[in-house]
JSON list of C-alpha atoms in Angstrom, two decimals:
[
{"chain": "A", "resi": 20, "resn": "MET", "atom": "CA", "xyz": [42.69, 119.96, -53.13]},
{"chain": "A", "resi": 21, "resn": "ARG", "atom": "CA", "xyz": [42.48, 118.54, -49.64]},
{"chain": "A", "resi": 22, "resn": "SER", "atom": "CA", "xyz": [43.14, 114.87, -49.11]},
{"chain": "A", "resi": 23, "resn": "ALA", "atom": "CA", "xyz": [41.16, 111.85, -47.84]},
{"chain": "A", "resi": 24, "resn": "ALA", "atom": "CA", "xyz": [42.93, 112.27, -44.52]},
{"chain": "A", "resi": 25, "resn": "ASP", "atom": "CA", "xyz": [42.31, 116.30, -44.35]},
{"chain": "A", "resi": 26, "resn": "LEU", "atom": "CA", "xyz": [38.41, 115.31, -44.75]},
{"chain": "A", "resi": 27, "resn": "ARG", "atom": "CA", "xyz": [38.68, 112.57, -42.23]},
{"chain": "A", "resi": 28, "resn": "ARG", "atom": "CA", "xyz": [40.20, 114.82, -39.80]},
{"chain": "A", "resi": 29, "resn": "ARG", "atom": "CA", "xyz": [37.40, 117.54, -40.36]},
{"chain": "A", "resi": 30, "resn": "TRP", "atom": "CA", "xyz": [34.82, 115.08, -39.99]},
{"chain": "A", "resi": 31, "resn": "LEU", "atom": "CA", "xyz": [36.20, 113.41, -36.66]},
{"chain": "A", "resi": 32, "resn": "GLU", "atom": "CA", "xyz": [36.36, 117.16, -35.38]},
{"chain": "A", "resi": 33, "resn": "THR", "atom": "CA", "xyz": [32.55, 117.43, -36.52]},
{"chain": "A", "resi": 34, "resn": "VAL", "atom": "CA", "xyz": [31.38, 114.25, -34.18]},
{"chain": "A", "resi": 35, "resn": "PRO", "atom": "CA", "xyz": [31.83, 115.90, -30.68]},
{"chain": "A", "resi": 36, "resn": "LEU", "atom": "CA", "xyz": [30.30, 119.19, -31.65]},
{"chain": "A", "resi": 37, "resn": "LEU", "atom": "CA", "xyz": [27.05, 117.50, -32.86]},
{"chain": "A", "resi": 38, "resn": "THR", "atom": "CA", "xyz": [26.56, 116.22, -29.36]},
{"chain": "A", "resi": 39, "resn": "SER", "atom": "CA", "xyz": [27.42, 119.65, -27.47]},
{"chain": "A", "resi": 40, "resn": "ARG", "atom": "CA", "xyz": [26.01, 121.93, -29.97]},
{"chain": "A", "resi": 41, "resn": "THR", "atom": "CA", "xyz": [22.98, 120.29, -31.78]},
{"chain": "A", "resi": 42, "resn": "GLY", "atom": "CA", "xyz": [21.26, 123.63, -32.43]},
{"chain": "A", "resi": 43, "resn": "MET", "atom": "CA", "xyz": [23.99, 124.40, -34.72]},
{"chain": "A", "resi": 44, "resn": "PHE", "atom": "CA", "xyz": [23.68, 121.57, -37.05]},
{"chain": "A", "resi": 45, "resn": "ALA", "atom": "CA", "xyz": [20.05, 120.60, -36.68]},
{"chain": "A", "resi": 46, "resn": "ARG", "atom": "CA", "xyz": [16.52, 122.27, -36.33]},
{"chain": "A", "resi": 47, "resn": "GLY", "atom": "CA", "xyz": [15.24, 118.99, -34.98]},
{"chain": "A", "resi": 48, "resn": "GLY", "atom": "CA", "xyz": [15.24, 115.14, -35.10]},
{"chain": "A", "resi": 49, "resn": "LYS", "atom": "CA", "xyz": [14.58, 114.74, -38.61]},
{"chain": "A", "resi": 50, "resn": "GLU", "atom": "CA", "xyz": [17.49, 116.80, -39.57]},
{"chain": "A", "resi": 51, "resn": "MET", "atom": "CA", "xyz": [19.91, 115.47, -36.90]},
{"chain": "A", "resi": 52, "resn": "GLU", "atom": "CA", "xyz": [19.12, 112.00, -38.40]},
{"chain": "A", "resi": 53, "resn": "THR", "atom": "CA", "xyz": [20.02, 112.64, -41.52]},
{"chain": "A", "resi": 54, "resn": "LEU", "atom": "CA", "xyz": [23.22, 114.57, -40.66]},
{"chain": "A", "resi": 55, "resn": "ALA", "atom": "CA", "xyz": [24.55, 111.88, -38.08]},
{"chain": "A", "resi": 56, "resn": "ARG", "atom": "CA", "xyz": [24.05, 109.07, -40.31]},
{"chain": "A", "resi": 57, "resn": "THR", "atom": "CA", "xyz": [25.54, 110.81, -43.27]},
{"chain": "A", "resi": 58, "resn": "LEU", "atom": "CA", "xyz": [28.65, 111.69, -41.19]},
{"chain": "A", "resi": 59, "resn": "MET", "atom": "CA", "xyz": [28.85, 108.03, -39.94]},
{"chain": "A", "resi": 60, "resn": "GLY", "atom": "CA", "xyz": [28.59, 106.60, -43.22]},
{"chain": "A", "resi": 61, "resn": "ASP", "atom": "CA", "xyz": [31.25, 108.96, -44.62]},
{"chain": "A", "resi": 62, "resn": "LEU", "atom": "CA", "xyz": [33.75, 107.78, -41.88]},
{"chain": "A", "resi": 63, "resn": "CYS", "atom": "CA", "xyz": [32.99, 104.28, -42.51]},
{"chain": "A", "resi": 64, "resn": "PHE", "atom": "CA", "xyz": [33.42, 104.56, -46.32]},
{"chain": "A", "resi": 65, "resn": "VAL", "atom": "CA", "xyz": [36.95, 106.59, -45.91]},
{"chain": "A", "resi": 66, "resn": "ASP", "atom": "CA", "xyz": [38.31, 103.70, -43.30]},
{"chain": "A", "resi": 67, "resn": "GLU", "atom": "CA", "xyz": [36.72, 100.71, -45.33]},
{"chain": "A", "resi": 68, "resn": "ARG", "atom": "CA", "xyz": [34.31, 99.74, -42.80]},
{"chain": "A", "resi": 69, "resn": "ASP", "atom": "CA", "xyz": [31.18, 99.47, -44.87]},
{"chain": "A", "resi": 70, "resn": "ARG", "atom": "CA", "xyz": [30.10, 96.13, -43.03]},
{"chain": "A", "resi": 71, "resn": "ASP", "atom": "CA", "xyz": [30.35, 98.12, -39.57]},
{"chain": "A", "resi": 72, "resn": "HIS", "atom": "CA", "xyz": [28.17, 100.77, -40.95]},
{"chain": "A", "resi": 73, "resn": "GLU", "atom": "CA", "xyz": [25.70, 98.54, -42.74]},
{"chain": "A", "resi": 74, "resn": "GLU", "atom": "CA", "xyz": [25.15, 96.46, -39.29]},
{"chain": "A", "resi": 75, "resn": "ILE", "atom": "CA", "xyz": [24.72, 99.43, -37.30]},
{"chain": "A", "resi": 76, "resn": "ILE", "atom": "CA", "xyz": [21.77, 100.91, -39.50]},
{"chain": "A", "resi": 77, "resn": "GLN", "atom": "CA", "xyz": [19.89, 97.39, -39.70]},
{"chain": "A", "resi": 78, "resn": "GLY", "atom": "CA", "xyz": [20.13, 97.53, -36.00]},
{"chain": "A", "resi": 79, "resn": "LEU", "atom": "CA", "xyz": [18.88, 100.94, -35.71]},
{"chain": "A", "resi": 80, "resn": "GLY", "atom": "CA", "xyz": [16.10, 100.02, -37.81]},
{"chain": "A", "resi": 81, "resn": "ASP", "atom": "CA", "xyz": [15.18, 96.84, -36.13]},
{"chain": "A", "resi": 82, "resn": "ARG", "atom": "CA", "xyz": [15.02, 98.98, -33.09]},
{"chain": "A", "resi": 83, "resn": "PHE", "atom": "CA", "xyz": [13.55, 102.38, -33.83]},
{"chain": "A", "resi": 84, "resn": "GLY", "atom": "CA", "xyz": [11.40, 101.41, -36.91]},
{"chain": "A", "resi": 85, "resn": "LYS", "atom": "CA", "xyz": [11.08, 102.78, -40.42]},
{"chain": "A", "resi": 86, "resn": "LEU", "atom": "CA", "xyz": [10.81, 106.41, -39.32]},
{"chain": "A", "resi": 87, "resn": "GLY", "atom": "CA", "xyz": [14.28, 106.04, -37.97]},
{"chain": "A", "resi": 88, "resn": "VAL", "atom": "CA", "xyz": [15.69, 107.01, -34.13]},
{"chain": "A", "resi": 89, "resn": "TYR", "atom": "CA", "xyz": [13.28, 110.27, -34.37]},
{"chain": "A", "resi": 90, "resn": "GLY", "atom": "CA", "xyz": [9.78, 108.23, -35.21]},
{"chain": "A", "resi": 91, "resn": "PRO", "atom": "CA", "xyz": [9.47, 106.49, -31.76]},
{"chain": "A", "resi": 92, "resn": "PHE", "atom": "CA", "xyz": [10.45, 109.82, -29.67]},
{"chain": "A", "resi": 93, "resn": "ALA", "atom": "CA", "xyz": [8.00, 112.09, -32.02]},
{"chain": "A", "resi": 94, "resn": "LYS", "atom": "CA", "xyz": [5.11, 109.29, -31.94]},
{"chain": "A", "resi": 95, "resn": "MET", "atom": "CA", "xyz": [5.37, 109.17, -27.92]},
{"chain": "A", "resi": 96, "resn": "PHE", "atom": "CA", "xyz": [5.47, 112.89, -27.07]},
{"chain": "A", "resi": 97, "resn": "GLY", "atom": "CA", "xyz": [4.45, 114.69, -30.17]},
{"chain": "A", "resi": 98, "resn": "SER", "atom": "CA", "xyz": [6.32, 116.04, -33.59]},
{"chain": "A", "resi": 99, "resn": "GLU", "atom": "CA", "xyz": [6.11, 119.47, -32.69]},
{"chain": "A", "resi": 100, "resn": "ARG", "atom": "CA", "xyz": [8.85, 119.02, -29.91]},
{"chain": "A", "resi": 101, "resn": "ASP", "atom": "CA", "xyz": [12.55, 118.96, -30.79]},
{"chain": "A", "resi": 102, "resn": "TYR", "atom": "CA", "xyz": [14.48, 115.49, -30.42]},
{"chain": "A", "resi": 103, "resn": "ALA", "atom": "CA", "xyz": [17.68, 116.51, -31.81]},
{"chain": "A", "resi": 104, "resn": "ALA", "atom": "CA", "xyz": [19.58, 115.73, -28.63]},
{"chain": "A", "resi": 105, "resn": "GLU", "atom": "CA", "xyz": [17.85, 112.35, -28.17]},
{"chain": "A", "resi": 106, "resn": "VAL", "atom": "CA", "xyz": [18.77, 111.11, -32.03]},
{"chain": "A", "resi": 107, "resn": "VAL", "atom": "CA", "xyz": [22.36, 112.15, -31.66]},
{"chain": "A", "resi": 108, "resn": "SER", "atom": "CA", "xyz": [22.97, 110.41, -28.41]},
{"chain": "A", "resi": 109, "resn": "VAL", "atom": "CA", "xyz": [22.05, 107.24, -30.08]},
{"chain": "A", "resi": 110, "resn": "TYR", "atom": "CA", "xyz": [24.37, 107.95, -32.78]},
{"chain": "A", "resi": 111, "resn": "ALA", "atom": "CA", "xyz": [26.82, 109.01, -30.22]},
{"chain": "A", "resi": 112, "resn": "GLU", "atom": "CA", "xyz": [27.25, 105.44, -28.87]},
{"chain": "A", "resi": 113, "resn": "HIS", "atom": "CA", "xyz": [27.87, 104.41, -32.12]},
{"chain": "A", "resi": 114, "resn": "PHE", "atom": "CA", "xyz": [30.52, 106.55, -32.73]},
{"chain": "A", "resi": 115, "resn": "HIS", "atom": "CA", "xyz": [31.99, 105.81, -29.62]},
{"chain": "A", "resi": 116, "resn": "ARG", "atom": "CA", "xyz": [31.80, 102.14, -30.46]},
{"chain": "A", "resi": 117, "resn": "LEU", "atom": "CA", "xyz": [33.58, 102.74, -34.03]},
{"chain": "A", "resi": 118, "resn": "GLY", "atom": "CA", "xyz": [36.36, 104.71, -32.28]},
{"chain": "A", "resi": 119, "resn": "TYR", "atom": "CA", "xyz": [35.22, 108.25, -33.41]},
{"chain": "A", "resi": 120, "resn": "LEU", "atom": "CA", "xyz": [33.84, 109.76, -30.28]},
{"chain": "A", "resi": 121, "resn": "ASP", "atom": "CA", "xyz": [35.83, 110.03, -26.81]},
{"chain": "A", "resi": 122, "resn": "ILE", "atom": "CA", "xyz": [33.76, 109.95, -23.58]},
{"chain": "A", "resi": 123, "resn": "ASP", "atom": "CA", "xyz": [34.78, 111.37, -20.00]},
{"chain": "A", "resi": 124, "resn": "ARG", "atom": "CA", "xyz": [34.00, 108.18, -18.23]},
{"chain": "A", "resi": 125, "resn": "ARG", "atom": "CA", "xyz": [33.53, 104.18, -18.56]},
{"chain": "A", "resi": 126, "resn": "LEU", "atom": "CA", "xyz": [31.26, 102.85, -15.66]},
{"chain": "A", "resi": 127, "resn": "GLU", "atom": "CA", "xyz": [33.18, 99.98, -14.00]},
{"chain": "A", "resi": 128, "resn": "GLN", "atom": "CA", "xyz": [31.10, 96.66, -14.05]},
{"chain": "A", "resi": 129, "resn": "ALA", "atom": "CA", "xyz": [29.89, 97.31, -10.50]},
{"chain": "A", "resi": 130, "resn": "GLU", "atom": "CA", "xyz": [28.84, 100.77, -11.26]},
{"chain": "A", "resi": 131, "resn": "TRP", "atom": "CA", "xyz": [27.00, 99.56, -14.45]},
{"chain": "A", "resi": 132, "resn": "GLU", "atom": "CA", "xyz": [24.95, 96.75, -12.54]},
{"chain": "A", "resi": 133, "resn": "THR", "atom": "CA", "xyz": [24.11, 99.06, -9.77]},
{"chain": "A", "resi": 134, "resn": "LEU", "atom": "CA", "xyz": [22.63, 101.60, -11.90]},
{"chain": "A", "resi": 135, "resn": "LEU", "atom": "CA", "xyz": [20.83, 98.98, -14.19]},
{"chain": "A", "resi": 136, "resn": "THR", "atom": "CA", "xyz": [19.44, 97.36, -10.98]},
{"chain": "A", "resi": 137, "resn": "GLY", "atom": "CA", "xyz": [17.96, 100.46, -9.14]},
{"chain": "A", "resi": 138, "resn": "VAL", "atom": "CA", "xyz": [17.08, 102.48, -12.30]},
{"chain": "A", "resi": 139, "resn": "ARG", "atom": "CA", "xyz": [13.59, 101.48, -12.72]},
{"chain": "A", "resi": 140, "resn": "ASP", "atom": "CA", "xyz": [12.46, 101.68, -9.12]},
{"chain": "A", "resi": 141, "resn": "ARG", "atom": "CA", "xyz": [14.44, 105.14, -8.84]},
{"chain": "A", "resi": 142, "resn": "PHE", "atom": "CA", "xyz": [12.52, 106.39, -11.70]},
{"chain": "A", "resi": 143, "resn": "GLU", "atom": "CA", "xyz": [9.45, 105.03, -13.07]},
{"chain": "A", "resi": 144, "resn": "GLU", "atom": "CA", "xyz": [6.54, 107.37, -12.03]},
{"chain": "A", "resi": 145, "resn": "ARG", "atom": "CA", "xyz": [8.58, 109.48, -9.97]},
{"chain": "A", "resi": 146, "resn": "ASP", "atom": "CA", "xyz": [9.65, 113.04, -10.29]},
{"chain": "A", "resi": 147, "resn": "VAL", "atom": "CA", "xyz": [13.55, 113.30, -10.39]},
{"chain": "A", "resi": 148, "resn": "ARG", "atom": "CA", "xyz": [15.62, 116.18, -11.51]},
{"chain": "A", "resi": 149, "resn": "ARG", "atom": "CA", "xyz": [18.94, 116.05, -13.57]},
{"chain": "A", "resi": 150, "resn": "SER", "atom": "CA", "xyz": [20.85, 116.93, -10.47]},
{"chain": "A", "resi": 151, "resn": "GLU", "atom": "CA", "xyz": [20.01, 113.96, -8.43]},
{"chain": "A", "resi": 152, "resn": "VAL", "atom": "CA", "xyz": [20.96, 111.47, -11.53]},
{"chain": "A", "resi": 153, "resn": "VAL", "atom": "CA", "xyz": [24.55, 112.83, -11.10]},
{"chain": "A", "resi": 154, "resn": "ALA", "atom": "CA", "xyz": [24.56, 112.75, -7.34]},
{"chain": "A", "resi": 155, "resn": "ALA", "atom": "CA", "xyz": [23.25, 108.98, -7.59]},
{"chain": "A", "resi": 156, "resn": "TYR", "atom": "CA", "xyz": [25.57, 107.71, -10.33]},
{"chain": "A", "resi": 157, "resn": "GLY", "atom": "CA", "xyz": [28.38, 110.29, -10.63]},
{"chain": "A", "resi": 158, "resn": "PRO", "atom": "CA", "xyz": [29.55, 112.45, -13.60]},
{"chain": "A", "resi": 159, "resn": "PRO", "atom": "CA", "xyz": [28.03, 111.18, -17.12]},
{"chain": "A", "resi": 160, "resn": "SER", "atom": "CA", "xyz": [30.28, 109.44, -19.49]},
{"chain": "A", "resi": 161, "resn": "LEU", "atom": "CA", "xyz": [28.80, 112.17, -22.07]},
{"chain": "A", "resi": 162, "resn": "VAL", "atom": "CA", "xyz": [26.31, 115.03, -22.02]},
{"chain": "A", "resi": 163, "resn": "VAL", "atom": "CA", "xyz": [24.27, 115.80, -25.11]},
{"chain": "A", "resi": 164, "resn": "ASP", "atom": "CA", "xyz": [23.03, 119.72, -25.66]},
{"chain": "A", "resi": 165, "resn": "GLY", "atom": "CA", "xyz": [23.31, 120.10, -21.92]},
{"chain": "A", "resi": 166, "resn": "ARG", "atom": "CA", "xyz": [20.00, 117.89, -21.42]},
{"chain": "A", "resi": 167, "resn": "VAL", "atom": "CA", "xyz": [20.65, 114.30, -22.16]},
{"chain": "A", "resi": 168, "resn": "LEU", "atom": "CA", "xyz": [23.15, 112.45, -19.85]},
{"chain": "A", "resi": 169, "resn": "CYS", "atom": "CA", "xyz": [24.82, 109.19, -21.23]},
{"chain": "A", "resi": 170, "resn": "TYR", "atom": "CA", "xyz": [26.31, 106.60, -19.00]},
{"chain": "A", "resi": 171, "resn": "ALA", "atom": "CA", "xyz": [28.30, 103.99, -20.69]},
{"chain": "A", "resi": 172, "resn": "SER", "atom": "CA", "xyz": [29.59, 100.88, -20.30]},
{"chain": "A", "resi": 173, "resn": "ASP", "atom": "CA", "xyz": [29.36, 97.85, -22.92]},
{"chain": "A", "resi": 174, "resn": "ASP", "atom": "CA", "xyz": [26.24, 99.38, -23.49]},
{"chain": "A", "resi": 175, "resn": "TRP", "atom": "CA", "xyz": [24.59, 102.80, -22.61]},
{"chain": "A", "resi": 176, "resn": "VAL", "atom": "CA", "xyz": [21.91, 104.11, -20.60]},
{"chain": "A", "resi": 177, "resn": "PHE", "atom": "CA", "xyz": [20.34, 107.77, -21.33]},
{"chain": "A", "resi": 178, "resn": "PHE", "atom": "CA", "xyz": [18.60, 110.04, -19.36]},
{"chain": "A", "resi": 179, "resn": "ASP", "atom": "CA", "xyz": [16.53, 112.57, -21.03]},
{"chain": "A", "resi": 180, "resn": "SER", "atom": "CA", "xyz": [15.60, 115.87, -19.34]},
{"chain": "A", "resi": 181, "resn": "TRP", "atom": "CA", "xyz": [13.21, 118.14, -20.54]},
{"chain": "A", "resi": 182, "resn": "THR", "atom": "CA", "xyz": [11.95, 121.84, -20.06]},
{"chain": "A", "resi": 183, "resn": "GLU", "atom": "CA", "xyz": [10.02, 124.12, -21.77]},
{"chain": "A", "resi": 184, "resn": "SER", "atom": "CA", "xyz": [11.42, 127.80, -21.64]},
{"chain": "A", "resi": 185, "resn": "ARG", "atom": "CA", "xyz": [8.76, 130.40, -20.98]},
{"chain": "A", "resi": 186, "resn": "GLN", "atom": "CA", "xyz": [8.98, 134.57, -21.04]},
{"chain": "A", "resi": 187, "resn": "GLU", "atom": "CA", "xyz": [8.90, 136.51, -17.83]},
{"chain": "A", "resi": 188, "resn": "TYR", "atom": "CA", "xyz": [8.83, 139.91, -17.34]},
{"chain": "A", "resi": 189, "resn": "VAL", "atom": "CA", "xyz": [12.11, 141.77, -15.89]},
{"chain": "A", "resi": 190, "resn": "PRO", "atom": "CA", "xyz": [11.03, 144.21, -13.46]},
{"chain": "A", "resi": 191, "resn": "GLY", "atom": "CA", "xyz": [12.80, 147.55, -14.21]},
{"chain": "A", "resi": 192, "resn": "GLU", "atom": "CA", "xyz": [13.69, 146.81, -17.68]},
{"chain": "A", "resi": 193, "resn": "GLY", "atom": "CA", "xyz": [10.44, 146.81, -19.49]},
{"chain": "A", "resi": 194, "resn": "ARG", "atom": "CA", "xyz": [10.82, 143.41, -21.49]},
{"chain": "A", "resi": 195, "resn": "TYR", "atom": "CA", "xyz": [10.47, 140.01, -21.37]},
{"chain": "A", "resi": 196, "resn": "GLU", "atom": "CA", "xyz": [13.18, 137.19, -21.27]},
{"chain": "A", "resi": 197, "resn": "ARG", "atom": "CA", "xyz": [13.21, 133.50, -21.86]},
{"chain": "A", "resi": 198, "resn": "VAL", "atom": "CA", "xyz": [14.06, 131.55, -19.02]},
{"chain": "A", "resi": 199, "resn": "SER", "atom": "CA", "xyz": [13.94, 127.59, -18.39]},
{"chain": "A", "resi": 200, "resn": "ASP", "atom": "CA", "xyz": [14.62, 125.47, -15.44]},
{"chain": "A", "resi": 201, "resn": "PRO", "atom": "CA", "xyz": [18.33, 125.21, -14.51]},
{"chain": "A", "resi": 202, "resn": "ASP", "atom": "CA", "xyz": [17.85, 121.72, -13.09]},
{"chain": "A", "resi": 203, "resn": "PRO", "atom": "CA", "xyz": [15.27, 120.17, -15.15]},
{"chain": "A", "resi": 204, "resn": "LEU", "atom": "CA", "xyz": [13.16, 116.75, -14.54]},
{"chain": "A", "resi": 205, "resn": "ILE", "atom": "CA", "xyz": [14.02, 113.98, -16.32]},
{"chain": "A", "resi": 206, "resn": "ARG", "atom": "CA", "xyz": [11.15, 112.69, -18.62]},
{"chain": "A", "resi": 207, "resn": "SER", "atom": "CA", "xyz": [12.59, 109.11, -19.50]},
{"chain": "A", "resi": 208, "resn": "VAL", "atom": "CA", "xyz": [15.21, 106.87, -19.09]},
{"chain": "A", "resi": 209, "resn": "ARG", "atom": "CA", "xyz": [16.27, 104.51, -21.84]},
{"chain": "A", "resi": 210, "resn": "VAL", "atom": "CA", "xyz": [18.12, 101.24, -20.73]},
{"chain": "A", "resi": 211, "resn": "PRO", "atom": "CA", "xyz": [19.63, 98.26, -23.28]},
{"chain": "A", "resi": 212, "resn": "SER", "atom": "CA", "xyz": [16.71, 96.77, -25.05]},
{"chain": "A", "resi": 213, "resn": "ALA", "atom": "CA", "xyz": [16.00, 94.82, -28.26]},
{"chain": "A", "resi": 214, "resn": "ASP", "atom": "CA", "xyz": [13.32, 97.54, -29.12]},
{"chain": "A", "resi": 215, "resn": "PHE", "atom": "CA", "xyz": [12.60, 101.14, -28.17]},
{"chain": "A", "resi": 216, "resn": "ASP", "atom": "CA", "xyz": [9.39, 100.43, -25.87]},
{"chain": "A", "resi": 217, "resn": "GLY", "atom": "CA", "xyz": [10.99, 97.61, -23.85]},
{"chain": "A", "resi": 218, "resn": "GLY", "atom": "CA", "xyz": [13.95, 100.23, -22.76]},
{"chain": "A", "resi": 219, "resn": "LEU", "atom": "CA", "xyz": [11.84, 103.00, -22.01]},
{"chain": "A", "resi": 220, "resn": "ILE", "atom": "CA", "xyz": [11.07, 103.71, -18.46]},
{"chain": "A", "resi": 221, "resn": "LEU", "atom": "CA", "xyz": [8.98, 107.12, -18.19]},
{"chain": "A", "resi": 222, "resn": "THR", "atom": "CA", "xyz": [9.17, 109.40, -14.99]},
{"chain": "A", "resi": 223, "resn": "LEU", "atom": "CA", "xyz": [6.07, 110.77, -13.70]},
{"chain": "A", "resi": 224, "resn": "TYR", "atom": "CA", "xyz": [6.77, 113.97, -15.70]},
{"chain": "A", "resi": 225, "resn": "GLY", "atom": "CA", "xyz": [7.16, 111.87, -18.51]},
{"chain": "A", "resi": 226, "resn": "LYS", "atom": "CA", "xyz": [3.78, 110.34, -18.40]},
{"chain": "A", "resi": 227, "resn": "VAL", "atom": "CA", "xyz": [2.17, 113.67, -18.30]},
{"chain": "A", "resi": 228, "resn": "LEU", "atom": "CA", "xyz": [3.70, 114.76, -21.11]},
{"chain": "A", "resi": 229, "resn": "ARG", "atom": "CA", "xyz": [3.01, 111.55, -23.05]},
{"chain": "A", "resi": 230, "resn": "TRP", "atom": "CA", "xyz": [-0.84, 111.13, -21.92]},
{"chain": "A", "resi": 231, "resn": "GLY", "atom": "CA", "xyz": [-1.61, 114.35, -20.38]},
{"chain": "A", "resi": 232, "resn": "PRO", "atom": "CA", "xyz": [-2.44, 114.62, -16.36]},
{"chain": "A", "resi": 233, "resn": "GLY", "atom": "CA", "xyz": [-5.14, 111.98, -16.76]},
{"chain": "A", "resi": 234, "resn": "TRP", "atom": "CA", "xyz": [-2.93, 109.30, -17.71]},
{"chain": "A", "resi": 235, "resn": "TRP", "atom": "CA", "xyz": [-3.57, 106.94, -14.62]},
{"chain": "A", "resi": 236, "resn": "VAL", "atom": "CA", "xyz": [-6.99, 106.48, -15.89]},
{"chain": "A", "resi": 237, "resn": "ARG", "atom": "CA", "xyz": [-6.23, 104.60, -19.13]},
{"chain": "A", "resi": 238, "resn": "ARG", "atom": "CA", "xyz": [-3.06, 103.52, -17.42]},
{"chain": "A", "resi": 239, "resn": "PRO", "atom": "CA", "xyz": [-2.83, 102.80, -14.14]},
{"chain": "A", "resi": 240, "resn": "GLY", "atom": "CA", "xyz": [0.78, 102.63, -12.96]},
{"chain": "A", "resi": 241, "resn": "VAL", "atom": "CA", "xyz": [2.96, 100.35, -11.26]},
{"chain": "A", "resi": 242, "resn": "ARG", "atom": "CA", "xyz": [2.80, 102.39, -8.19]},
{"chain": "A", "resi": 243, "resn": "ALA", "atom": "CA", "xyz": [-1.39, 102.78, -8.23]},
{"chain": "A", "resi": 244, "resn": "SER", "atom": "CA", "xyz": [-2.90, 101.47, -5.04]},
{"chain": "A", "resi": 245, "resn": "GLU", "atom": "CA", "xyz": [-5.95, 99.38, -5.56]},
{"chain": "A", "resi": 246, "resn": "ALA", "atom": "CA", "xyz": [-8.50, 102.15, -4.49]},
{"chain": "A", "resi": 247, "resn": "THR", "atom": "CA", "xyz": [-6.62, 104.20, -7.64]},
{"chain": "A", "resi": 248, "resn": "ARG", "atom": "CA", "xyz": [-7.16, 101.19, -9.77]},
{"chain": "A", "resi": 249, "resn": "VAL", "atom": "CA", "xyz": [-11.01, 101.09, -8.51]},
{"chain": "A", "resi": 250, "resn": "ILE", "atom": "CA", "xyz": [-11.48, 104.56, -9.47]},
{"chain": "A", "resi": 251, "resn": "ALA", "atom": "CA", "xyz": [-9.99, 104.42, -12.85]},
{"chain": "A", "resi": 252, "resn": "ALA", "atom": "CA", "xyz": [-11.86, 101.26, -13.86]},
{"chain": "A", "resi": 253, "resn": "GLN", "atom": "CA", "xyz": [-15.07, 103.46, -12.66]},
{"chain": "A", "resi": 254, "resn": "LEU", "atom": "CA", "xyz": [-14.20, 106.30, -15.03]},
{"chain": "A", "resi": 255, "resn": "ARG", "atom": "CA", "xyz": [-13.29, 104.35, -17.90]},
{"chain": "A", "resi": 256, "resn": "ALA", "atom": "CA", "xyz": [-16.67, 102.52, -17.77]},
{"chain": "A", "resi": 257, "resn": "VAL", "atom": "CA", "xyz": [-18.13, 105.99, -17.11]},
{"chain": "A", "resi": 258, "resn": "GLU", "atom": "CA", "xyz": [-16.74, 107.27, -20.46]},
{"chain": "A", "resi": 259, "resn": "ALA", "atom": "CA", "xyz": [-17.31, 103.99, -22.56]},
{"chain": "A", "resi": 260, "resn": "ARG", "atom": "CA", "xyz": [-20.93, 104.82, -22.10]},
{"chain": "A", "resi": 261, "resn": "ASP", "atom": "CA", "xyz": [-20.85, 108.44, -22.87]},
{"chain": "A", "resi": 262, "resn": "PRO", "atom": "CA", "xyz": [-21.78, 108.61, -26.80]},
{"chain": "A", "resi": 263, "resn": "SER", "atom": "CA", "xyz": [-19.76, 112.03, -27.02]},
{"chain": "A", "resi": 264, "resn": "GLN", "atom": "CA", "xyz": [-16.40, 109.95, -26.43]},
{"chain": "A", "resi": 265, "resn": "ARG", "atom": "CA", "xyz": [-17.30, 107.26, -28.96]}
]
């Protein structure tokens, strides 16, 4: 029979695989949440760190709500999408703090302050690609499933990219193949905050994914001109008078 040390070693080997190969372990955010939470609980149990685990779980509940880390993502962008990478990125921060996950890079204080100071102006309501994040801030501390870039200091910032694969015909071969954008757009940025909404920055792409192309009518953004705000108000007034919209 294998010892507790053998189990611990096996669990520690699993942690980095969760971040690099999420699809091998879970089909979506709900499954990933169960797996990551259980794995963290098992490691903390073996190491007699029950209090650390309880504090982490309590903190996640306070920030993300009763549906767990998965809940706010599903509510914002739709339950039909896969949020395994986003979910495990949140747990990765805590795995690292507990000493169970190594990262490639830790930002110096000056780098961290530069990132936080300029991130909202650089990303909110703008279209930005993943390569532009790396060009601006250097290589990430951790990449989750190839699409969530994590930058770590005492806290973490997450850049969530998103692309939906599509089928394209392959000329001369008589078949279709699934393709996706090799340099996807950033959908959202998550910065340290007491709650999910307070720490979420939506790019232009993210706002379209969240509310559709007409997002600016109901929610004129920070970059909206006065003329745009006037037009949006007029459209809302027309909609309010339309019985079919009630």
